[in-house]
Amino acid sequence: MLTDYHLHLRPDENGTTFERYFTAENVDRYLAAAEAAGIEELGVSEHVYRFRQALDLWTHPLWVENAKDDIDAYCEFVRGTPLRLGVECDYVPGAEERIDALLGARDFDYVVGSVHFIGEGDAAVDHDGFDVWEGDGDADEIWRRYFAALADCARSGLYDILAHPDLVKVWGRARPLPDRDLRSFYEPAVEAIAESGIAVEISTAGLRKPVGELYPSRQFAEMCIEAGAVFALSSDAHLPEQIGFEYGQAVQFMEELGIEEICVFEQRQRSLAPLGSRVR
Ligand SMILES: [Zn+2]
Ligand SMILES: [Zn+2]
Protein backbone atom coordinates (compact mmCIF):
# COMPACT_ATOMS: atom_id res chain seq x y z
CA MET A 1 0.00 0.00 0.00
CA LEU A 2 1.11 3.51 -0.81
CA THR A 3 -0.85 6.56 0.34
CA ASP A 4 -0.83 10.26 -0.33
CA TYR A 5 -2.95 11.90 2.33
CA HIS A 6 -1.40 15.25 2.94
CA LEU A 7 -2.09 17.07 -0.30
CA HIS A 8 -3.69 20.21 -1.61
CA LEU A 9 -5.75 20.69 -4.75
CA ARG A 10 -4.20 24.09 -5.42
CA PRO A 11 -1.04 26.13 -4.93
CA ASP A 12 -0.79 28.54 -1.98
CA GLU A 13 -1.03 31.64 -4.15
CA ASN A 14 -3.35 34.54 -4.79
CA GLY A 15 -6.12 33.86 -7.26
CA THR A 16 -6.37 30.12 -6.53
CA THR A 17 -10.11 30.24 -6.03
CA PHE A 18 -12.26 27.39 -4.80
CA GLU A 19 -14.32 27.52 -8.00
CA ARG A 20 -11.26 27.07 -10.17
CA TYR A 21 -9.63 24.13 -8.34
CA PHE A 22 -12.39 22.20 -6.61
CA THR A 23 -13.67 20.69 -9.82
CA ALA A 24 -14.13 17.11 -11.00
CA GLU A 25 -11.57 17.76 -13.76
CA ASN A 26 -8.89 18.83 -11.31
CA VAL A 27 -9.57 15.85 -9.03
CA ASP A 28 -9.30 13.58 -12.08
CA ARG A 29 -5.81 14.96 -12.75
CA TYR A 30 -4.77 14.03 -9.21
CA LEU A 31 -6.36 10.59 -9.46
CA ALA A 32 -4.62 9.91 -12.77
CA ALA A 33 -1.28 10.98 -11.28
CA ALA A 34 -1.85 8.69 -8.27
CA GLU A 35 -2.74 5.77 -10.49
CA ALA A 36 0.38 6.33 -12.59
CA ALA A 37 2.49 6.42 -9.41
CA GLY A 38 0.95 3.24 -7.98
CA ILE A 39 -0.70 5.09 -5.06
CA GLU A 40 -3.89 3.36 -3.93
CA GLU A 41 -5.07 5.73 -1.20
CA LEU A 42 -5.45 9.39 -2.01
CA GLY A 43 -6.91 12.04 0.24
CA VAL A 44 -7.02 15.82 0.28
CA SER A 45 -6.13 17.99 3.28
CA GLU A 46 -6.78 21.64 2.52
CA HIS A 47 -5.21 24.23 4.81
CA VAL A 48 -7.73 25.21 7.46
CA TYR A 49 -6.86 28.87 6.99
CA ARG A 50 -8.42 28.87 3.51
CA PHE A 51 -11.81 28.59 5.25
CA ARG A 52 -13.82 31.41 6.83
CA GLN A 53 -14.53 29.20 9.84
CA ALA A 54 -10.80 29.23 10.72
CA LEU A 55 -11.10 32.83 11.88
CA ASP A 56 -12.82 31.43 14.99
CA LEU A 57 -9.47 29.83 15.80
CA TRP A 58 -7.04 32.60 15.00
CA THR A 59 -6.89 35.94 13.21
CA HIS A 60 -3.31 35.88 11.95
CA PRO A 61 -3.01 38.36 9.02
CA LEU A 62 -2.24 35.48 6.60
CA TRP A 63 -5.40 33.72 7.72
CA VAL A 64 -7.53 36.85 7.44
CA GLU A 65 -6.25 37.32 3.89
CA ASN A 66 -6.94 33.70 2.90
CA ALA A 67 -10.08 32.72 4.79
CA LYS A 68 -12.45 32.94 1.84
CA ASP A 69 -14.00 29.48 1.39
CA ASP A 70 -16.64 27.54 3.27
CA ILE A 71 -15.39 24.40 5.00
CA ASP A 72 -18.73 22.62 4.64
CA ALA A 73 -18.81 23.25 0.88
CA TYR A 74 -15.30 21.75 0.80
CA CYS A 75 -16.38 18.65 2.72
CA GLU A 76 -19.40 18.22 0.51
CA PHE A 77 -17.32 18.55 -2.64
CA VAL A 78 -14.67 16.03 -1.50
CA ARG A 79 -17.36 13.55 -0.41
CA GLY A 80 -18.60 13.58 -4.01
CA THR A 81 -15.18 12.37 -5.22
CA PRO A 82 -13.16 9.16 -4.61
CA LEU A 83 -10.76 11.13 -2.37
CA ARG A 84 -10.51 10.61 1.36
CA LEU A 85 -11.57 13.72 3.26
CA GLY A 86 -8.90 15.35 5.38
CA VAL A 87 -7.83 18.80 6.48
CA GLU A 88 -4.49 20.31 7.50
CA CYS A 89 -5.15 22.23 10.68
CA ASP A 90 -2.52 24.31 12.44
CA TYR A 91 -2.10 23.80 16.14
CA VAL A 92 -3.10 27.13 17.69
CA PRO A 93 -2.18 27.20 21.40
CA GLY A 94 -5.16 28.19 23.53
CA ALA A 95 -7.69 27.40 20.78
CA GLU A 96 -7.90 23.67 21.53
CA GLU A 97 -11.62 23.66 22.34
CA ARG A 98 -12.50 25.66 19.25
CA ILE A 99 -10.34 23.43 17.05
CA ASP A 100 -12.02 20.38 18.54
CA ALA A 101 -15.47 21.86 17.83
CA LEU A 102 -14.56 22.77 14.25
CA LEU A 103 -13.10 19.32 13.50
CA GLY A 104 -15.70 17.35 15.42
CA ALA A 105 -18.59 18.91 13.50
CA ARG A 106 -17.34 17.39 10.20
CA ASP A 107 -16.86 13.78 9.13
CA PHE A 108 -13.17 13.86 8.25
CA ASP A 109 -11.32 10.64 7.51
CA TYR A 110 -8.21 12.14 9.11
CA VAL A 111 -6.83 15.42 10.38
CA VAL A 112 -3.26 16.51 9.71
CA GLY A 113 -1.86 18.63 12.54
CA SER A 114 0.86 21.10 11.70
CA VAL A 115 3.06 23.74 13.24
CA HIS A 116 4.09 26.58 10.93
CA PHE A 117 3.95 29.50 13.37
CA ILE A 118 5.80 29.58 16.68
CA GLY A 119 6.00 31.63 19.79
CA GLU A 120 4.17 34.82 20.50
CA GLY A 121 3.42 36.97 17.51
CA ASP A 122 2.93 36.04 13.93
CA ALA A 123 6.26 34.52 12.90
CA ALA A 124 6.44 31.38 10.78
CA VAL A 125 9.29 28.93 10.29
CA ASP A 126 8.52 28.42 6.58
CA HIS A 127 7.01 31.68 5.31
CA ASP A 128 9.30 34.49 4.22
CA GLY A 129 6.50 37.03 4.63
CA PHE A 130 6.36 36.33 8.38
CA ASP A 131 9.88 35.07 8.88
CA VAL A 132 10.81 33.94 12.38
CA TRP A 133 14.46 34.21 11.36
CA GLU A 134 14.27 37.98 10.95
CA GLY A 135 15.87 39.94 13.76
CA ASP A 136 18.32 38.09 15.99
CA GLY A 137 17.26 34.66 14.65
CA ASP A 138 18.82 32.62 17.44
CA ALA A 139 18.82 29.09 16.03
CA ASP A 140 18.85 27.26 19.37
CA GLU A 141 15.89 29.28 20.60
CA ILE A 142 13.90 28.92 17.36
CA TRP A 143 14.47 25.15 17.18
CA ARG A 144 13.59 24.77 20.87
CA ARG A 145 10.36 26.71 20.41
CA TYR A 146 9.44 24.87 17.22
CA PHE A 147 9.79 21.41 18.77
CA ALA A 148 8.02 22.50 21.97
CA ALA A 149 5.07 23.61 19.81
CA LEU A 150 5.23 20.34 17.87
CA ALA A 151 5.10 18.43 21.16
CA ASP A 152 2.05 20.44 22.24
CA CYS A 153 0.44 19.75 18.85
CA ALA A 154 0.97 15.99 19.26
CA ARG A 155 -0.14 15.98 22.87
CA SER A 156 -3.32 17.98 22.16
CA GLY A 157 -4.97 14.79 20.92
CA LEU A 158 -6.70 16.82 18.20
CA TYR A 159 -4.89 15.24 15.25
CA ASP A 160 -4.30 11.91 13.52
CA ILE A 161 -1.11 12.75 11.64
CA LEU A 162 1.78 15.00 12.67
CA ALA A 163 2.76 16.90 9.51
CA HIS A 164 6.30 17.57 8.23
CA PRO A 165 7.74 16.97 11.72
CA ASP A 166 11.00 18.91 11.38
CA LEU A 167 9.73 21.73 9.16
CA VAL A 168 11.98 24.17 11.03
CA LYS A 169 14.86 22.96 8.80
CA VAL A 170 13.03 23.98 5.60
CA TRP A 171 15.49 26.73 4.57
CA GLY A 172 18.51 24.45 4.88
CA ARG A 173 21.79 26.33 4.88
CA ALA A 174 20.08 29.62 4.15
CA ARG A 175 19.38 29.91 7.90
CA PRO A 176 21.60 29.21 10.92
CA LEU A 177 21.63 25.74 12.47
CA PRO A 178 21.76 25.16 16.22
CA ASP A 179 25.10 24.31 17.81
CA ARG A 180 23.71 21.54 19.99
CA ASP A 181 23.10 17.94 18.92
CA LEU A 182 19.80 18.04 17.03
CA ARG A 183 18.53 15.02 19.00
CA SER A 184 18.20 17.23 22.08
CA PHE A 185 15.64 19.33 20.16
CA TYR A 186 13.73 16.29 18.87
CA GLU A 187 13.51 14.74 22.35
CA PRO A 188 10.44 16.57 23.75
CA ALA A 189 8.52 16.04 20.51
CA VAL A 190 9.35 12.33 20.42
CA GLU A 191 8.19 11.99 24.02
CA ALA A 192 4.86 13.63 23.09
CA ILE A 193 4.55 11.45 19.99
CA ALA A 194 5.01 8.34 22.12
CA GLU A 195 2.50 9.51 24.71
CA SER A 196 -0.16 10.56 22.22
CA GLY A 197 0.26 7.75 19.69
CA ILE A 198 -0.12 10.25 16.81
CA ALA A 199 1.11 9.01 13.42
CA VAL A 200 4.33 10.66 12.25
CA GLU A 201 4.30 11.90 8.68
CA ILE A 202 7.05 10.90 6.29
CA SER A 203 6.83 13.78 3.82
CA THR A 204 8.70 14.14 0.55
CA ALA A 205 7.91 17.89 0.45
CA GLY A 206 11.28 18.71 2.00
CA LEU A 207 12.95 17.33 -1.12
CA ARG A 208 11.34 20.18 -3.09
CA LYS A 209 12.48 22.81 -0.59
CA PRO A 210 15.90 24.46 -0.04
CA VAL A 211 16.80 21.85 2.61
CA GLY A 212 16.50 19.06 0.02
CA GLU A 213 15.70 16.35 2.60
CA LEU A 214 12.75 14.25 3.65
CA TYR A 215 10.81 15.26 6.74
CA PRO A 216 11.70 13.96 9.28
CA SER A 217 15.48 13.54 9.37
CA ARG A 218 16.86 10.03 9.76
CA GLN A 219 17.84 10.69 13.39
CA PHE A 220 14.39 11.98 14.23
CA ALA A 221 12.74 9.01 12.49
CA GLU A 222 15.01 6.60 14.37
CA MET A 223 14.02 8.16 17.67
CA CYS A 224 10.34 7.86 16.71
CA ILE A 225 10.78 4.17 15.88
CA GLU A 226 12.56 3.60 19.16
CA ALA A 227 9.56 5.22 20.88
CA GLY A 228 7.15 2.89 19.11
CA ALA A 229 5.64 5.44 16.71
CA VAL A 230 3.69 4.63 13.54
CA PHE A 231 4.05 6.48 10.26
CA ALA A 232 1.95 7.99 7.48
CA LEU A 233 3.23 8.71 3.98
CA SER A 234 2.50 11.88 1.98
CA SER A 235 3.93 14.31 -0.57
CA ASP A 236 2.22 17.56 0.53
CA ALA A 237 1.56 18.06 -3.19
CA HIS A 238 0.06 21.35 -4.31
CA LEU A 239 -0.10 20.28 -7.98
CA PRO A 240 -1.02 16.96 -9.67
CA GLU A 241 2.60 16.59 -10.84
CA GLN A 242 3.71 16.47 -7.21
CA ILE A 243 1.59 13.45 -6.28
CA GLY A 244 3.88 10.75 -4.97
CA PHE A 245 6.84 13.09 -5.48
CA GLU A 246 10.12 11.18 -4.96
CA TYR A 247 8.33 8.27 -3.29
CA GLY A 248 11.21 6.01 -4.34
CA GLN A 249 13.41 7.86 -1.85
CA ALA A 250 10.75 7.76 0.87
CA VAL A 251 10.12 4.03 0.49
CA GLN A 252 13.84 3.30 0.51
CA PHE A 253 14.24 5.46 3.64
CA MET A 254 11.47 3.57 5.41
CA GLU A 255 12.77 0.19 4.32
CA GLU A 256 16.26 1.03 5.57
CA LEU A 257 14.79 1.99 8.93
CA GLY A 258 12.74 -1.20 9.13
CA ILE A 259 9.35 0.51 8.77
CA GLU A 260 7.14 -2.17 7.24
CA GLU A 261 3.67 -0.68 7.70
CA ILE A 262 2.01 2.66 7.05
CA CYS A 263 -1.19 4.17 8.40
CA VAL A 264 -4.48 4.12 6.52
CA PHE A 265 -7.41 6.23 7.71
CA GLU A 266 -11.16 6.14 7.38
CA GLN A 267 -13.59 8.14 9.53
CA ARG A 268 -10.69 8.94 11.84
CA GLN A 269 -10.10 5.24 12.49
CA ARG A 270 -6.54 4.17 11.85
CA SER A 271 -5.30 0.84 10.59
CA LEU A 272 -1.89 -0.32 9.43
CA ALA A 273 -1.18 -1.65 5.95
CA PRO A 274 2.00 -3.21 4.59
CA LEU A 275 4.22 -0.57 2.99
CA GLY A 276 4.08 -0.92 -0.77
CA SER A 277 7.18 -0.93 -2.85
CA ARG A 278 5.43 -0.54 -6.18
CA VAL A 279 6.79 2.94 -6.92
CA ARG A 280 6.59 3.79 -10.59
ZN1 LIG B 1 2.06 22.42 6.29
ZN1 LIG C 1 0.32 20.98 3.46
mmCIF file of C-alpha atoms and ligand atoms in Angstrom:
data_model
loop_
_atom_site.group_PDB
_atom_site.id
_atom_site.type_symbol
_atom_site.label_atom_id
_atom_site.label_comp_id
_atom_site.label_asym_id
_atom_site.label_seq_id
_atom_site.Cartn_x
_atom_site.Cartn_y
_atom_site.Cartn_z
ATOM 1 C CA MET A 1 0.000 0.000 0.000
ATOM 2 C CA LEU A 2 1.114 3.513 -0.813
ATOM 3 C CA THR A 3 -0.851 6.560 0.344
ATOM 4 C CA ASP A 4 -0.829 10.263 -0.331
ATOM 5 C CA TYR A 5 -2.951 11.899 2.331
ATOM 6 C CA HIS A 6 -1.405 15.255 2.938
ATOM 7 C CA LEU A 7 -2.087 17.065 -0.302
ATOM 8 C CA HIS A 8 -3.688 20.212 -1.608
ATOM 9 C CA LEU A 9 -5.747 20.689 -4.749
ATOM 10 C CA ARG A 10 -4.205 24.093 -5.423
ATOM 11 C CA PRO A 11 -1.036 26.130 -4.927
ATOM 12 C CA ASP A 12 -0.786 28.541 -1.981
ATOM 13 C CA GLU A 13 -1.029 31.644 -4.150
ATOM 14 C CA ASN A 14 -3.351 34.541 -4.787
ATOM 15 C CA GLY A 15 -6.118 33.861 -7.260
ATOM 16 C CA THR A 16 -6.374 30.115 -6.534
ATOM 17 C CA THR A 17 -10.114 30.237 -6.026
ATOM 18 C CA PHE A 18 -12.257 27.389 -4.801
ATOM 19 C CA GLU A 19 -14.318 27.515 -7.998
ATOM 20 C CA ARG A 20 -11.264 27.072 -10.170
ATOM 21 C CA TYR A 21 -9.626 24.133 -8.340
ATOM 22 C CA PHE A 22 -12.393 22.203 -6.605
ATOM 23 C CA THR A 23 -13.673 20.687 -9.820
ATOM 24 C CA ALA A 24 -14.133 17.113 -11.000
ATOM 25 C CA GLU A 25 -11.568 17.761 -13.763
ATOM 26 C CA ASN A 26 -8.893 18.826 -11.311
ATOM 27 C CA VAL A 27 -9.574 15.845 -9.029
ATOM 28 C CA ASP A 28 -9.297 13.580 -12.084
ATOM 29 C CA ARG A 29 -5.812 14.960 -12.753
ATOM 30 C CA TYR A 30 -4.767 14.034 -9.209
ATOM 31 C CA LEU A 31 -6.357 10.587 -9.457
ATOM 32 C CA ALA A 32 -4.621 9.911 -12.766
ATOM 33 C CA ALA A 33 -1.283 10.985 -11.278
ATOM 34 C CA ALA A 34 -1.850 8.691 -8.272
ATOM 35 C CA GLU A 35 -2.736 5.775 -10.488
ATOM 36 C CA ALA A 36 0.378 6.331 -12.594
ATOM 37 C CA ALA A 37 2.490 6.419 -9.406
ATOM 38 C CA GLY A 38 0.948 3.237 -7.977
ATOM 39 C CA ILE A 39 -0.696 5.086 -5.060
ATOM 40 C CA GLU A 40 -3.891 3.365 -3.935
ATOM 41 C CA GLU A 41 -5.074 5.727 -1.199
ATOM 42 C CA LEU A 42 -5.451 9.389 -2.009
ATOM 43 C CA GLY A 43 -6.911 12.042 0.242
ATOM 44 C CA VAL A 44 -7.015 15.823 0.283
ATOM 45 C CA SER A 45 -6.133 17.990 3.283
ATOM 46 C CA GLU A 46 -6.779 21.645 2.515
ATOM 47 C CA HIS A 47 -5.214 24.231 4.805
ATOM 48 C CA VAL A 48 -7.730 25.209 7.456
ATOM 49 C CA TYR A 49 -6.858 28.874 6.988
ATOM 50 C CA ARG A 50 -8.425 28.865 3.508
ATOM 51 C CA PHE A 51 -11.811 28.594 5.253
ATOM 52 C CA ARG A 52 -13.820 31.408 6.827
ATOM 53 C CA GLN A 53 -14.532 29.199 9.843
ATOM 54 C CA ALA A 54 -10.800 29.226 10.718
ATOM 55 C CA LEU A 55 -11.102 32.829 11.877
ATOM 56 C CA ASP A 56 -12.819 31.435 14.994
ATOM 57 C CA LEU A 57 -9.468 29.826 15.800
ATOM 58 C CA TRP A 58 -7.036 32.602 15.005
ATOM 59 C CA THR A 59 -6.887 35.940 13.209
ATOM 60 C CA HIS A 60 -3.315 35.884 11.945
ATOM 61 C CA PRO A 61 -3.010 38.356 9.015
ATOM 62 C CA LEU A 62 -2.239 35.478 6.603
ATOM 63 C CA TRP A 63 -5.404 33.719 7.725
ATOM 64 C CA VAL A 64 -7.534 36.854 7.442
ATOM 65 C CA GLU A 65 -6.254 37.315 3.894
ATOM 66 C CA ASN A 66 -6.935 33.699 2.897
ATOM 67 C CA ALA A 67 -10.081 32.724 4.793
ATOM 68 C CA LYS A 68 -12.447 32.936 1.839
ATOM 69 C CA ASP A 69 -13.999 29.478 1.394
ATOM 70 C CA ASP A 70 -16.639 27.538 3.265
ATOM 71 C CA ILE A 71 -15.391 24.398 4.998
ATOM 72 C CA ASP A 72 -18.733 22.621 4.639
ATOM 73 C CA ALA A 73 -18.812 23.252 0.883
ATOM 74 C CA TYR A 74 -15.305 21.748 0.795
ATOM 75 C CA CYS A 75 -16.378 18.645 2.725
ATOM 76 C CA GLU A 76 -19.403 18.216 0.515
ATOM 77 C CA PHE A 77 -17.323 18.554 -2.638
ATOM 78 C CA VAL A 78 -14.674 16.034 -1.503
ATOM 79 C CA ARG A 79 -17.360 13.548 -0.411
ATOM 80 C CA GLY A 80 -18.598 13.585 -4.010
ATOM 81 C CA THR A 81 -15.182 12.372 -5.223
ATOM 82 C CA PRO A 82 -13.165 9.163 -4.611
ATOM 83 C CA LEU A 83 -10.755 11.134 -2.375
ATOM 84 C CA ARG A 84 -10.509 10.615 1.356
ATOM 85 C CA LEU A 85 -11.565 13.715 3.262
ATOM 86 C CA GLY A 86 -8.896 15.352 5.377
ATOM 87 C CA VAL A 87 -7.831 18.800 6.484
ATOM 88 C CA GLU A 88 -4.491 20.313 7.503
ATOM 89 C CA CYS A 89 -5.146 22.227 10.679
ATOM 90 C CA ASP A 90 -2.518 24.311 12.436
ATOM 91 C CA TYR A 91 -2.104 23.797 16.139
ATOM 92 C CA VAL A 92 -3.104 27.131 17.692
ATOM 93 C CA PRO A 93 -2.184 27.203 21.395
ATOM 94 C CA GLY A 94 -5.164 28.194 23.529
ATOM 95 C CA ALA A 95 -7.688 27.402 20.776
ATOM 96 C CA GLU A 96 -7.900 23.669 21.533
ATOM 97 C CA GLU A 97 -11.617 23.656 22.339
ATOM 98 C CA ARG A 98 -12.501 25.662 19.252
ATOM 99 C CA ILE A 99 -10.338 23.427 17.053
ATOM 100 C CA ASP A 100 -12.018 20.383 18.544
ATOM 101 C CA ALA A 101 -15.465 21.859 17.834
ATOM 102 C CA LEU A 102 -14.562 22.767 14.247
ATOM 103 C CA LEU A 103 -13.103 19.324 13.498
ATOM 104 C CA GLY A 104 -15.697 17.350 15.424
ATOM 105 C CA ALA A 105 -18.587 18.907 13.500
ATOM 106 C CA ARG A 106 -17.340 17.386 10.201
ATOM 107 C CA ASP A 107 -16.859 13.781 9.128
ATOM 108 C CA PHE A 108 -13.171 13.862 8.251
ATOM 109 C CA ASP A 109 -11.316 10.638 7.509
ATOM 110 C CA TYR A 110 -8.209 12.136 9.108
ATOM 111 C CA VAL A 111 -6.831 15.419 10.376
ATOM 112 C CA VAL A 112 -3.262 16.505 9.709
ATOM 113 C CA GLY A 113 -1.858 18.626 12.540
ATOM 114 C CA SER A 114 0.862 21.098 11.701
ATOM 115 C CA VAL A 115 3.056 23.742 13.236
ATOM 116 C CA HIS A 116 4.086 26.576 10.928
ATOM 117 C CA PHE A 117 3.949 29.502 13.372
ATOM 118 C CA ILE A 118 5.799 29.583 16.679
ATOM 119 C CA GLY A 119 5.997 31.628 19.794
ATOM 120 C CA GLU A 120 4.173 34.824 20.497
ATOM 121 C CA GLY A 121 3.420 36.966 17.511
ATOM 122 C CA ASP A 122 2.933 36.038 13.928
ATOM 123 C CA ALA A 123 6.262 34.522 12.895
ATOM 124 C CA ALA A 124 6.440 31.375 10.780
ATOM 125 C CA VAL A 125 9.288 28.925 10.287
ATOM 126 C CA ASP A 126 8.521 28.417 6.583
ATOM 127 C CA HIS A 127 7.007 31.679 5.313
ATOM 128 C CA ASP A 128 9.297 34.495 4.222
ATOM 129 C CA GLY A 129 6.502 37.030 4.634
ATOM 130 C CA PHE A 130 6.356 36.328 8.384
ATOM 131 C CA ASP A 131 9.877 35.069 8.884
ATOM 132 C CA VAL A 132 10.810 33.939 12.381
ATOM 133 C CA TRP A 133 14.460 34.213 11.358
ATOM 134 C CA GLU A 134 14.270 37.981 10.946
ATOM 135 C CA GLY A 135 15.867 39.937 13.756
ATOM 136 C CA ASP A 136 18.316 38.089 15.987
ATOM 137 C CA GLY A 137 17.258 34.661 14.647
ATOM 138 C CA ASP A 138 18.823 32.621 17.441
ATOM 139 C CA ALA A 139 18.819 29.086 16.029
ATOM 140 C CA ASP A 140 18.848 27.260 19.374
ATOM 141 C CA GLU A 141 15.889 29.279 20.601
ATOM 142 C CA ILE A 142 13.902 28.918 17.358
ATOM 143 C CA TRP A 143 14.468 25.154 17.181
ATOM 144 C CA ARG A 144 13.588 24.770 20.866
ATOM 145 C CA ARG A 145 10.362 26.711 20.409
ATOM 146 C CA TYR A 146 9.443 24.872 17.223
ATOM 147 C CA PHE A 147 9.786 21.407 18.766
ATOM 148 C CA ALA A 148 8.025 22.497 21.968
ATOM 149 C CA ALA A 149 5.074 23.615 19.815
ATOM 150 C CA LEU A 150 5.232 20.341 17.867
ATOM 151 C CA ALA A 151 5.104 18.430 21.161
ATOM 152 C CA ASP A 152 2.045 20.438 22.240
ATOM 153 C CA CYS A 153 0.442 19.752 18.850
ATOM 154 C CA ALA A 154 0.974 15.987 19.260
ATOM 155 C CA ARG A 155 -0.140 15.983 22.868
ATOM 156 C CA SER A 156 -3.318 17.983 22.164
ATOM 157 C CA GLY A 157 -4.969 14.795 20.924
ATOM 158 C CA LEU A 158 -6.697 16.821 18.196
ATOM 159 C CA TYR A 159 -4.895 15.237 15.251
ATOM 160 C CA ASP A 160 -4.299 11.907 13.517
ATOM 161 C CA ILE A 161 -1.105 12.753 11.635
ATOM 162 C CA LEU A 162 1.781 15.001 12.667
ATOM 163 C CA ALA A 163 2.764 16.902 9.515
ATOM 164 C CA HIS A 164 6.304 17.574 8.234
ATOM 165 C CA PRO A 165 7.736 16.970 11.719
ATOM 166 C CA ASP A 166 10.996 18.912 11.384
ATOM 167 C CA LEU A 167 9.732 21.731 9.164
ATOM 168 C CA VAL A 168 11.983 24.169 11.033
ATOM 169 C CA LYS A 169 14.860 22.964 8.803
ATOM 170 C CA VAL A 170 13.034 23.984 5.603
ATOM 171 C CA TRP A 171 15.489 26.735 4.571
ATOM 172 C CA GLY A 172 18.506 24.455 4.881
ATOM 173 C CA ARG A 173 21.792 26.325 4.880
ATOM 174 C CA ALA A 174 20.077 29.618 4.151
ATOM 175 C CA ARG A 175 19.380 29.914 7.902
ATOM 176 C CA PRO A 176 21.599 29.212 10.920
ATOM 177 C CA LEU A 177 21.633 25.739 12.467
ATOM 178 C CA PRO A 178 21.759 25.162 16.217
ATOM 179 C CA ASP A 179 25.097 24.308 17.814
ATOM 180 C CA ARG A 180 23.710 21.535 19.987
ATOM 181 C CA ASP A 181 23.095 17.938 18.918
ATOM 182 C CA LEU A 182 19.797 18.037 17.032
ATOM 183 C CA ARG A 183 18.532 15.025 19.001
ATOM 184 C CA SER A 184 18.200 17.232 22.083
ATOM 185 C CA PHE A 185 15.641 19.331 20.159
ATOM 186 C CA TYR A 186 13.734 16.292 18.874
ATOM 187 C CA GLU A 187 13.513 14.739 22.347
ATOM 188 C CA PRO A 188 10.445 16.572 23.752
ATOM 189 C CA ALA A 189 8.518 16.039 20.509
ATOM 190 C CA VAL A 190 9.352 12.334 20.424
ATOM 191 C CA GLU A 191 8.187 11.991 24.019
ATOM 192 C CA ALA A 192 4.859 13.628 23.091
ATOM 193 C CA ILE A 193 4.548 11.453 19.986
ATOM 194 C CA ALA A 194 5.010 8.345 22.117
ATOM 195 C CA GLU A 195 2.497 9.509 24.713
ATOM 196 C CA SER A 196 -0.156 10.556 22.222
ATOM 197 C CA GLY A 197 0.255 7.750 19.687
ATOM 198 C CA ILE A 198 -0.122 10.251 16.810
ATOM 199 C CA ALA A 199 1.111 9.010 13.420
ATOM 200 C CA VAL A 200 4.330 10.664 12.254
ATOM 201 C CA GLU A 201 4.304 11.896 8.682
ATOM 202 C CA ILE A 202 7.055 10.900 6.288
ATOM 203 C CA SER A 203 6.833 13.778 3.815
ATOM 204 C CA THR A 204 8.703 14.143 0.553
ATOM 205 C CA ALA A 205 7.909 17.888 0.452
ATOM 206 C CA GLY A 206 11.284 18.712 2.002
ATOM 207 C CA LEU A 207 12.945 17.329 -1.119
ATOM 208 C CA ARG A 208 11.340 20.183 -3.094
ATOM 209 C CA LYS A 209 12.484 22.812 -0.589
ATOM 210 C CA PRO A 210 15.900 24.463 -0.043
ATOM 211 C CA VAL A 211 16.799 21.852 2.610
ATOM 212 C CA GLY A 212 16.497 19.059 0.023
ATOM 213 C CA GLU A 213 15.697 16.346 2.602
ATOM 214 C CA LEU A 214 12.754 14.249 3.648
ATOM 215 C CA TYR A 215 10.811 15.262 6.736
ATOM 216 C CA PRO A 216 11.701 13.956 9.284
ATOM 217 C CA SER A 217 15.476 13.544 9.372
ATOM 218 C CA ARG A 218 16.864 10.029 9.762
ATOM 219 C CA GLN A 219 17.843 10.685 13.394
ATOM 220 C CA PHE A 220 14.390 11.979 14.234
ATOM 221 C CA ALA A 221 12.743 9.009 12.488
ATOM 222 C CA GLU A 222 15.011 6.596 14.366
ATOM 223 C CA MET A 223 14.020 8.161 17.672
ATOM 224 C CA CYS A 224 10.337 7.864 16.713
ATOM 225 C CA ILE A 225 10.783 4.169 15.875
ATOM 226 C CA GLU A 226 12.563 3.605 19.160
ATOM 227 C CA ALA A 227 9.565 5.223 20.885
ATOM 228 C CA GLY A 228 7.149 2.888 19.112
ATOM 229 C CA ALA A 229 5.643 5.443 16.707
ATOM 230 C CA VAL A 230 3.694 4.631 13.544
ATOM 231 C CA PHE A 231 4.055 6.479 10.256
ATOM 232 C CA ALA A 232 1.945 7.986 7.477
ATOM 233 C CA LEU A 233 3.230 8.708 3.975
ATOM 234 C CA SER A 234 2.501 11.883 1.983
ATOM 235 C CA SER A 235 3.929 14.305 -0.570
ATOM 236 C CA ASP A 236 2.221 17.564 0.532
ATOM 237 C CA ALA A 237 1.556 18.060 -3.189
ATOM 238 C CA HIS A 238 0.056 21.354 -4.311
ATOM 239 C CA LEU A 239 -0.104 20.281 -7.980
ATOM 240 C CA PRO A 240 -1.019 16.960 -9.670
ATOM 241 C CA GLU A 241 2.601 16.587 -10.845
ATOM 242 C CA GLN A 242 3.715 16.470 -7.214
ATOM 243 C CA ILE A 243 1.591 13.446 -6.280
ATOM 244 C CA GLY A 244 3.884 10.746 -4.973
ATOM 245 C CA PHE A 245 6.836 13.091 -5.484
ATOM 246 C CA GLU A 246 10.122 11.181 -4.960
ATOM 247 C CA TYR A 247 8.332 8.266 -3.291
ATOM 248 C CA GLY A 248 11.206 6.007 -4.339
ATOM 249 C CA GLN A 249 13.409 7.858 -1.847
ATOM 250 C CA ALA A 250 10.748 7.764 0.870
ATOM 251 C CA VAL A 251 10.122 4.035 0.488
ATOM 252 C CA GLN A 252 13.843 3.299 0.505
ATOM 253 C CA PHE A 253 14.237 5.465 3.639
ATOM 254 C CA MET A 254 11.470 3.567 5.414
ATOM 255 C CA GLU A 255 12.769 0.187 4.324
ATOM 256 C CA GLU A 256 16.258 1.026 5.566
ATOM 257 C CA LEU A 257 14.787 1.993 8.933
ATOM 258 C CA GLY A 258 12.744 -1.201 9.129
ATOM 259 C CA ILE A 259 9.345 0.512 8.771
ATOM 260 C CA GLU A 260 7.143 -2.174 7.245
ATOM 261 C CA GLU A 261 3.674 -0.684 7.695
ATOM 262 C CA ILE A 262 2.013 2.661 7.049
ATOM 263 C CA CYS A 263 -1.193 4.171 8.396
ATOM 264 C CA VAL A 264 -4.476 4.123 6.525
ATOM 265 C CA PHE A 265 -7.408 6.230 7.710
ATOM 266 C CA GLU A 266 -11.160 6.144 7.381
ATOM 267 C CA GLN A 267 -13.592 8.138 9.532
ATOM 268 C CA ARG A 268 -10.688 8.944 11.838
ATOM 269 C CA GLN A 269 -10.098 5.241 12.487
ATOM 270 C CA ARG A 270 -6.540 4.173 11.854
ATOM 271 C CA SER A 271 -5.302 0.839 10.588
ATOM 272 C CA LEU A 272 -1.891 -0.321 9.429
ATOM 273 C CA ALA A 273 -1.183 -1.647 5.952
ATOM 274 C CA PRO A 274 2.005 -3.210 4.593
ATOM 275 C CA LEU A 275 4.219 -0.567 2.990
ATOM 276 C CA GLY A 276 4.082 -0.919 -0.769
ATOM 277 C CA SER A 277 7.179 -0.925 -2.848
ATOM 278 C CA ARG A 278 5.434 -0.541 -6.178
ATOM 279 C CA VAL A 279 6.792 2.938 -6.916
ATOM 280 C CA ARG A 280 6.586 3.788 -10.586
HETATM 281 ZN ZN ZN B 1 2.058 22.420 6.286
HETATM 282 ZN ZN ZN B 2 0.321 20.980 3.463
#
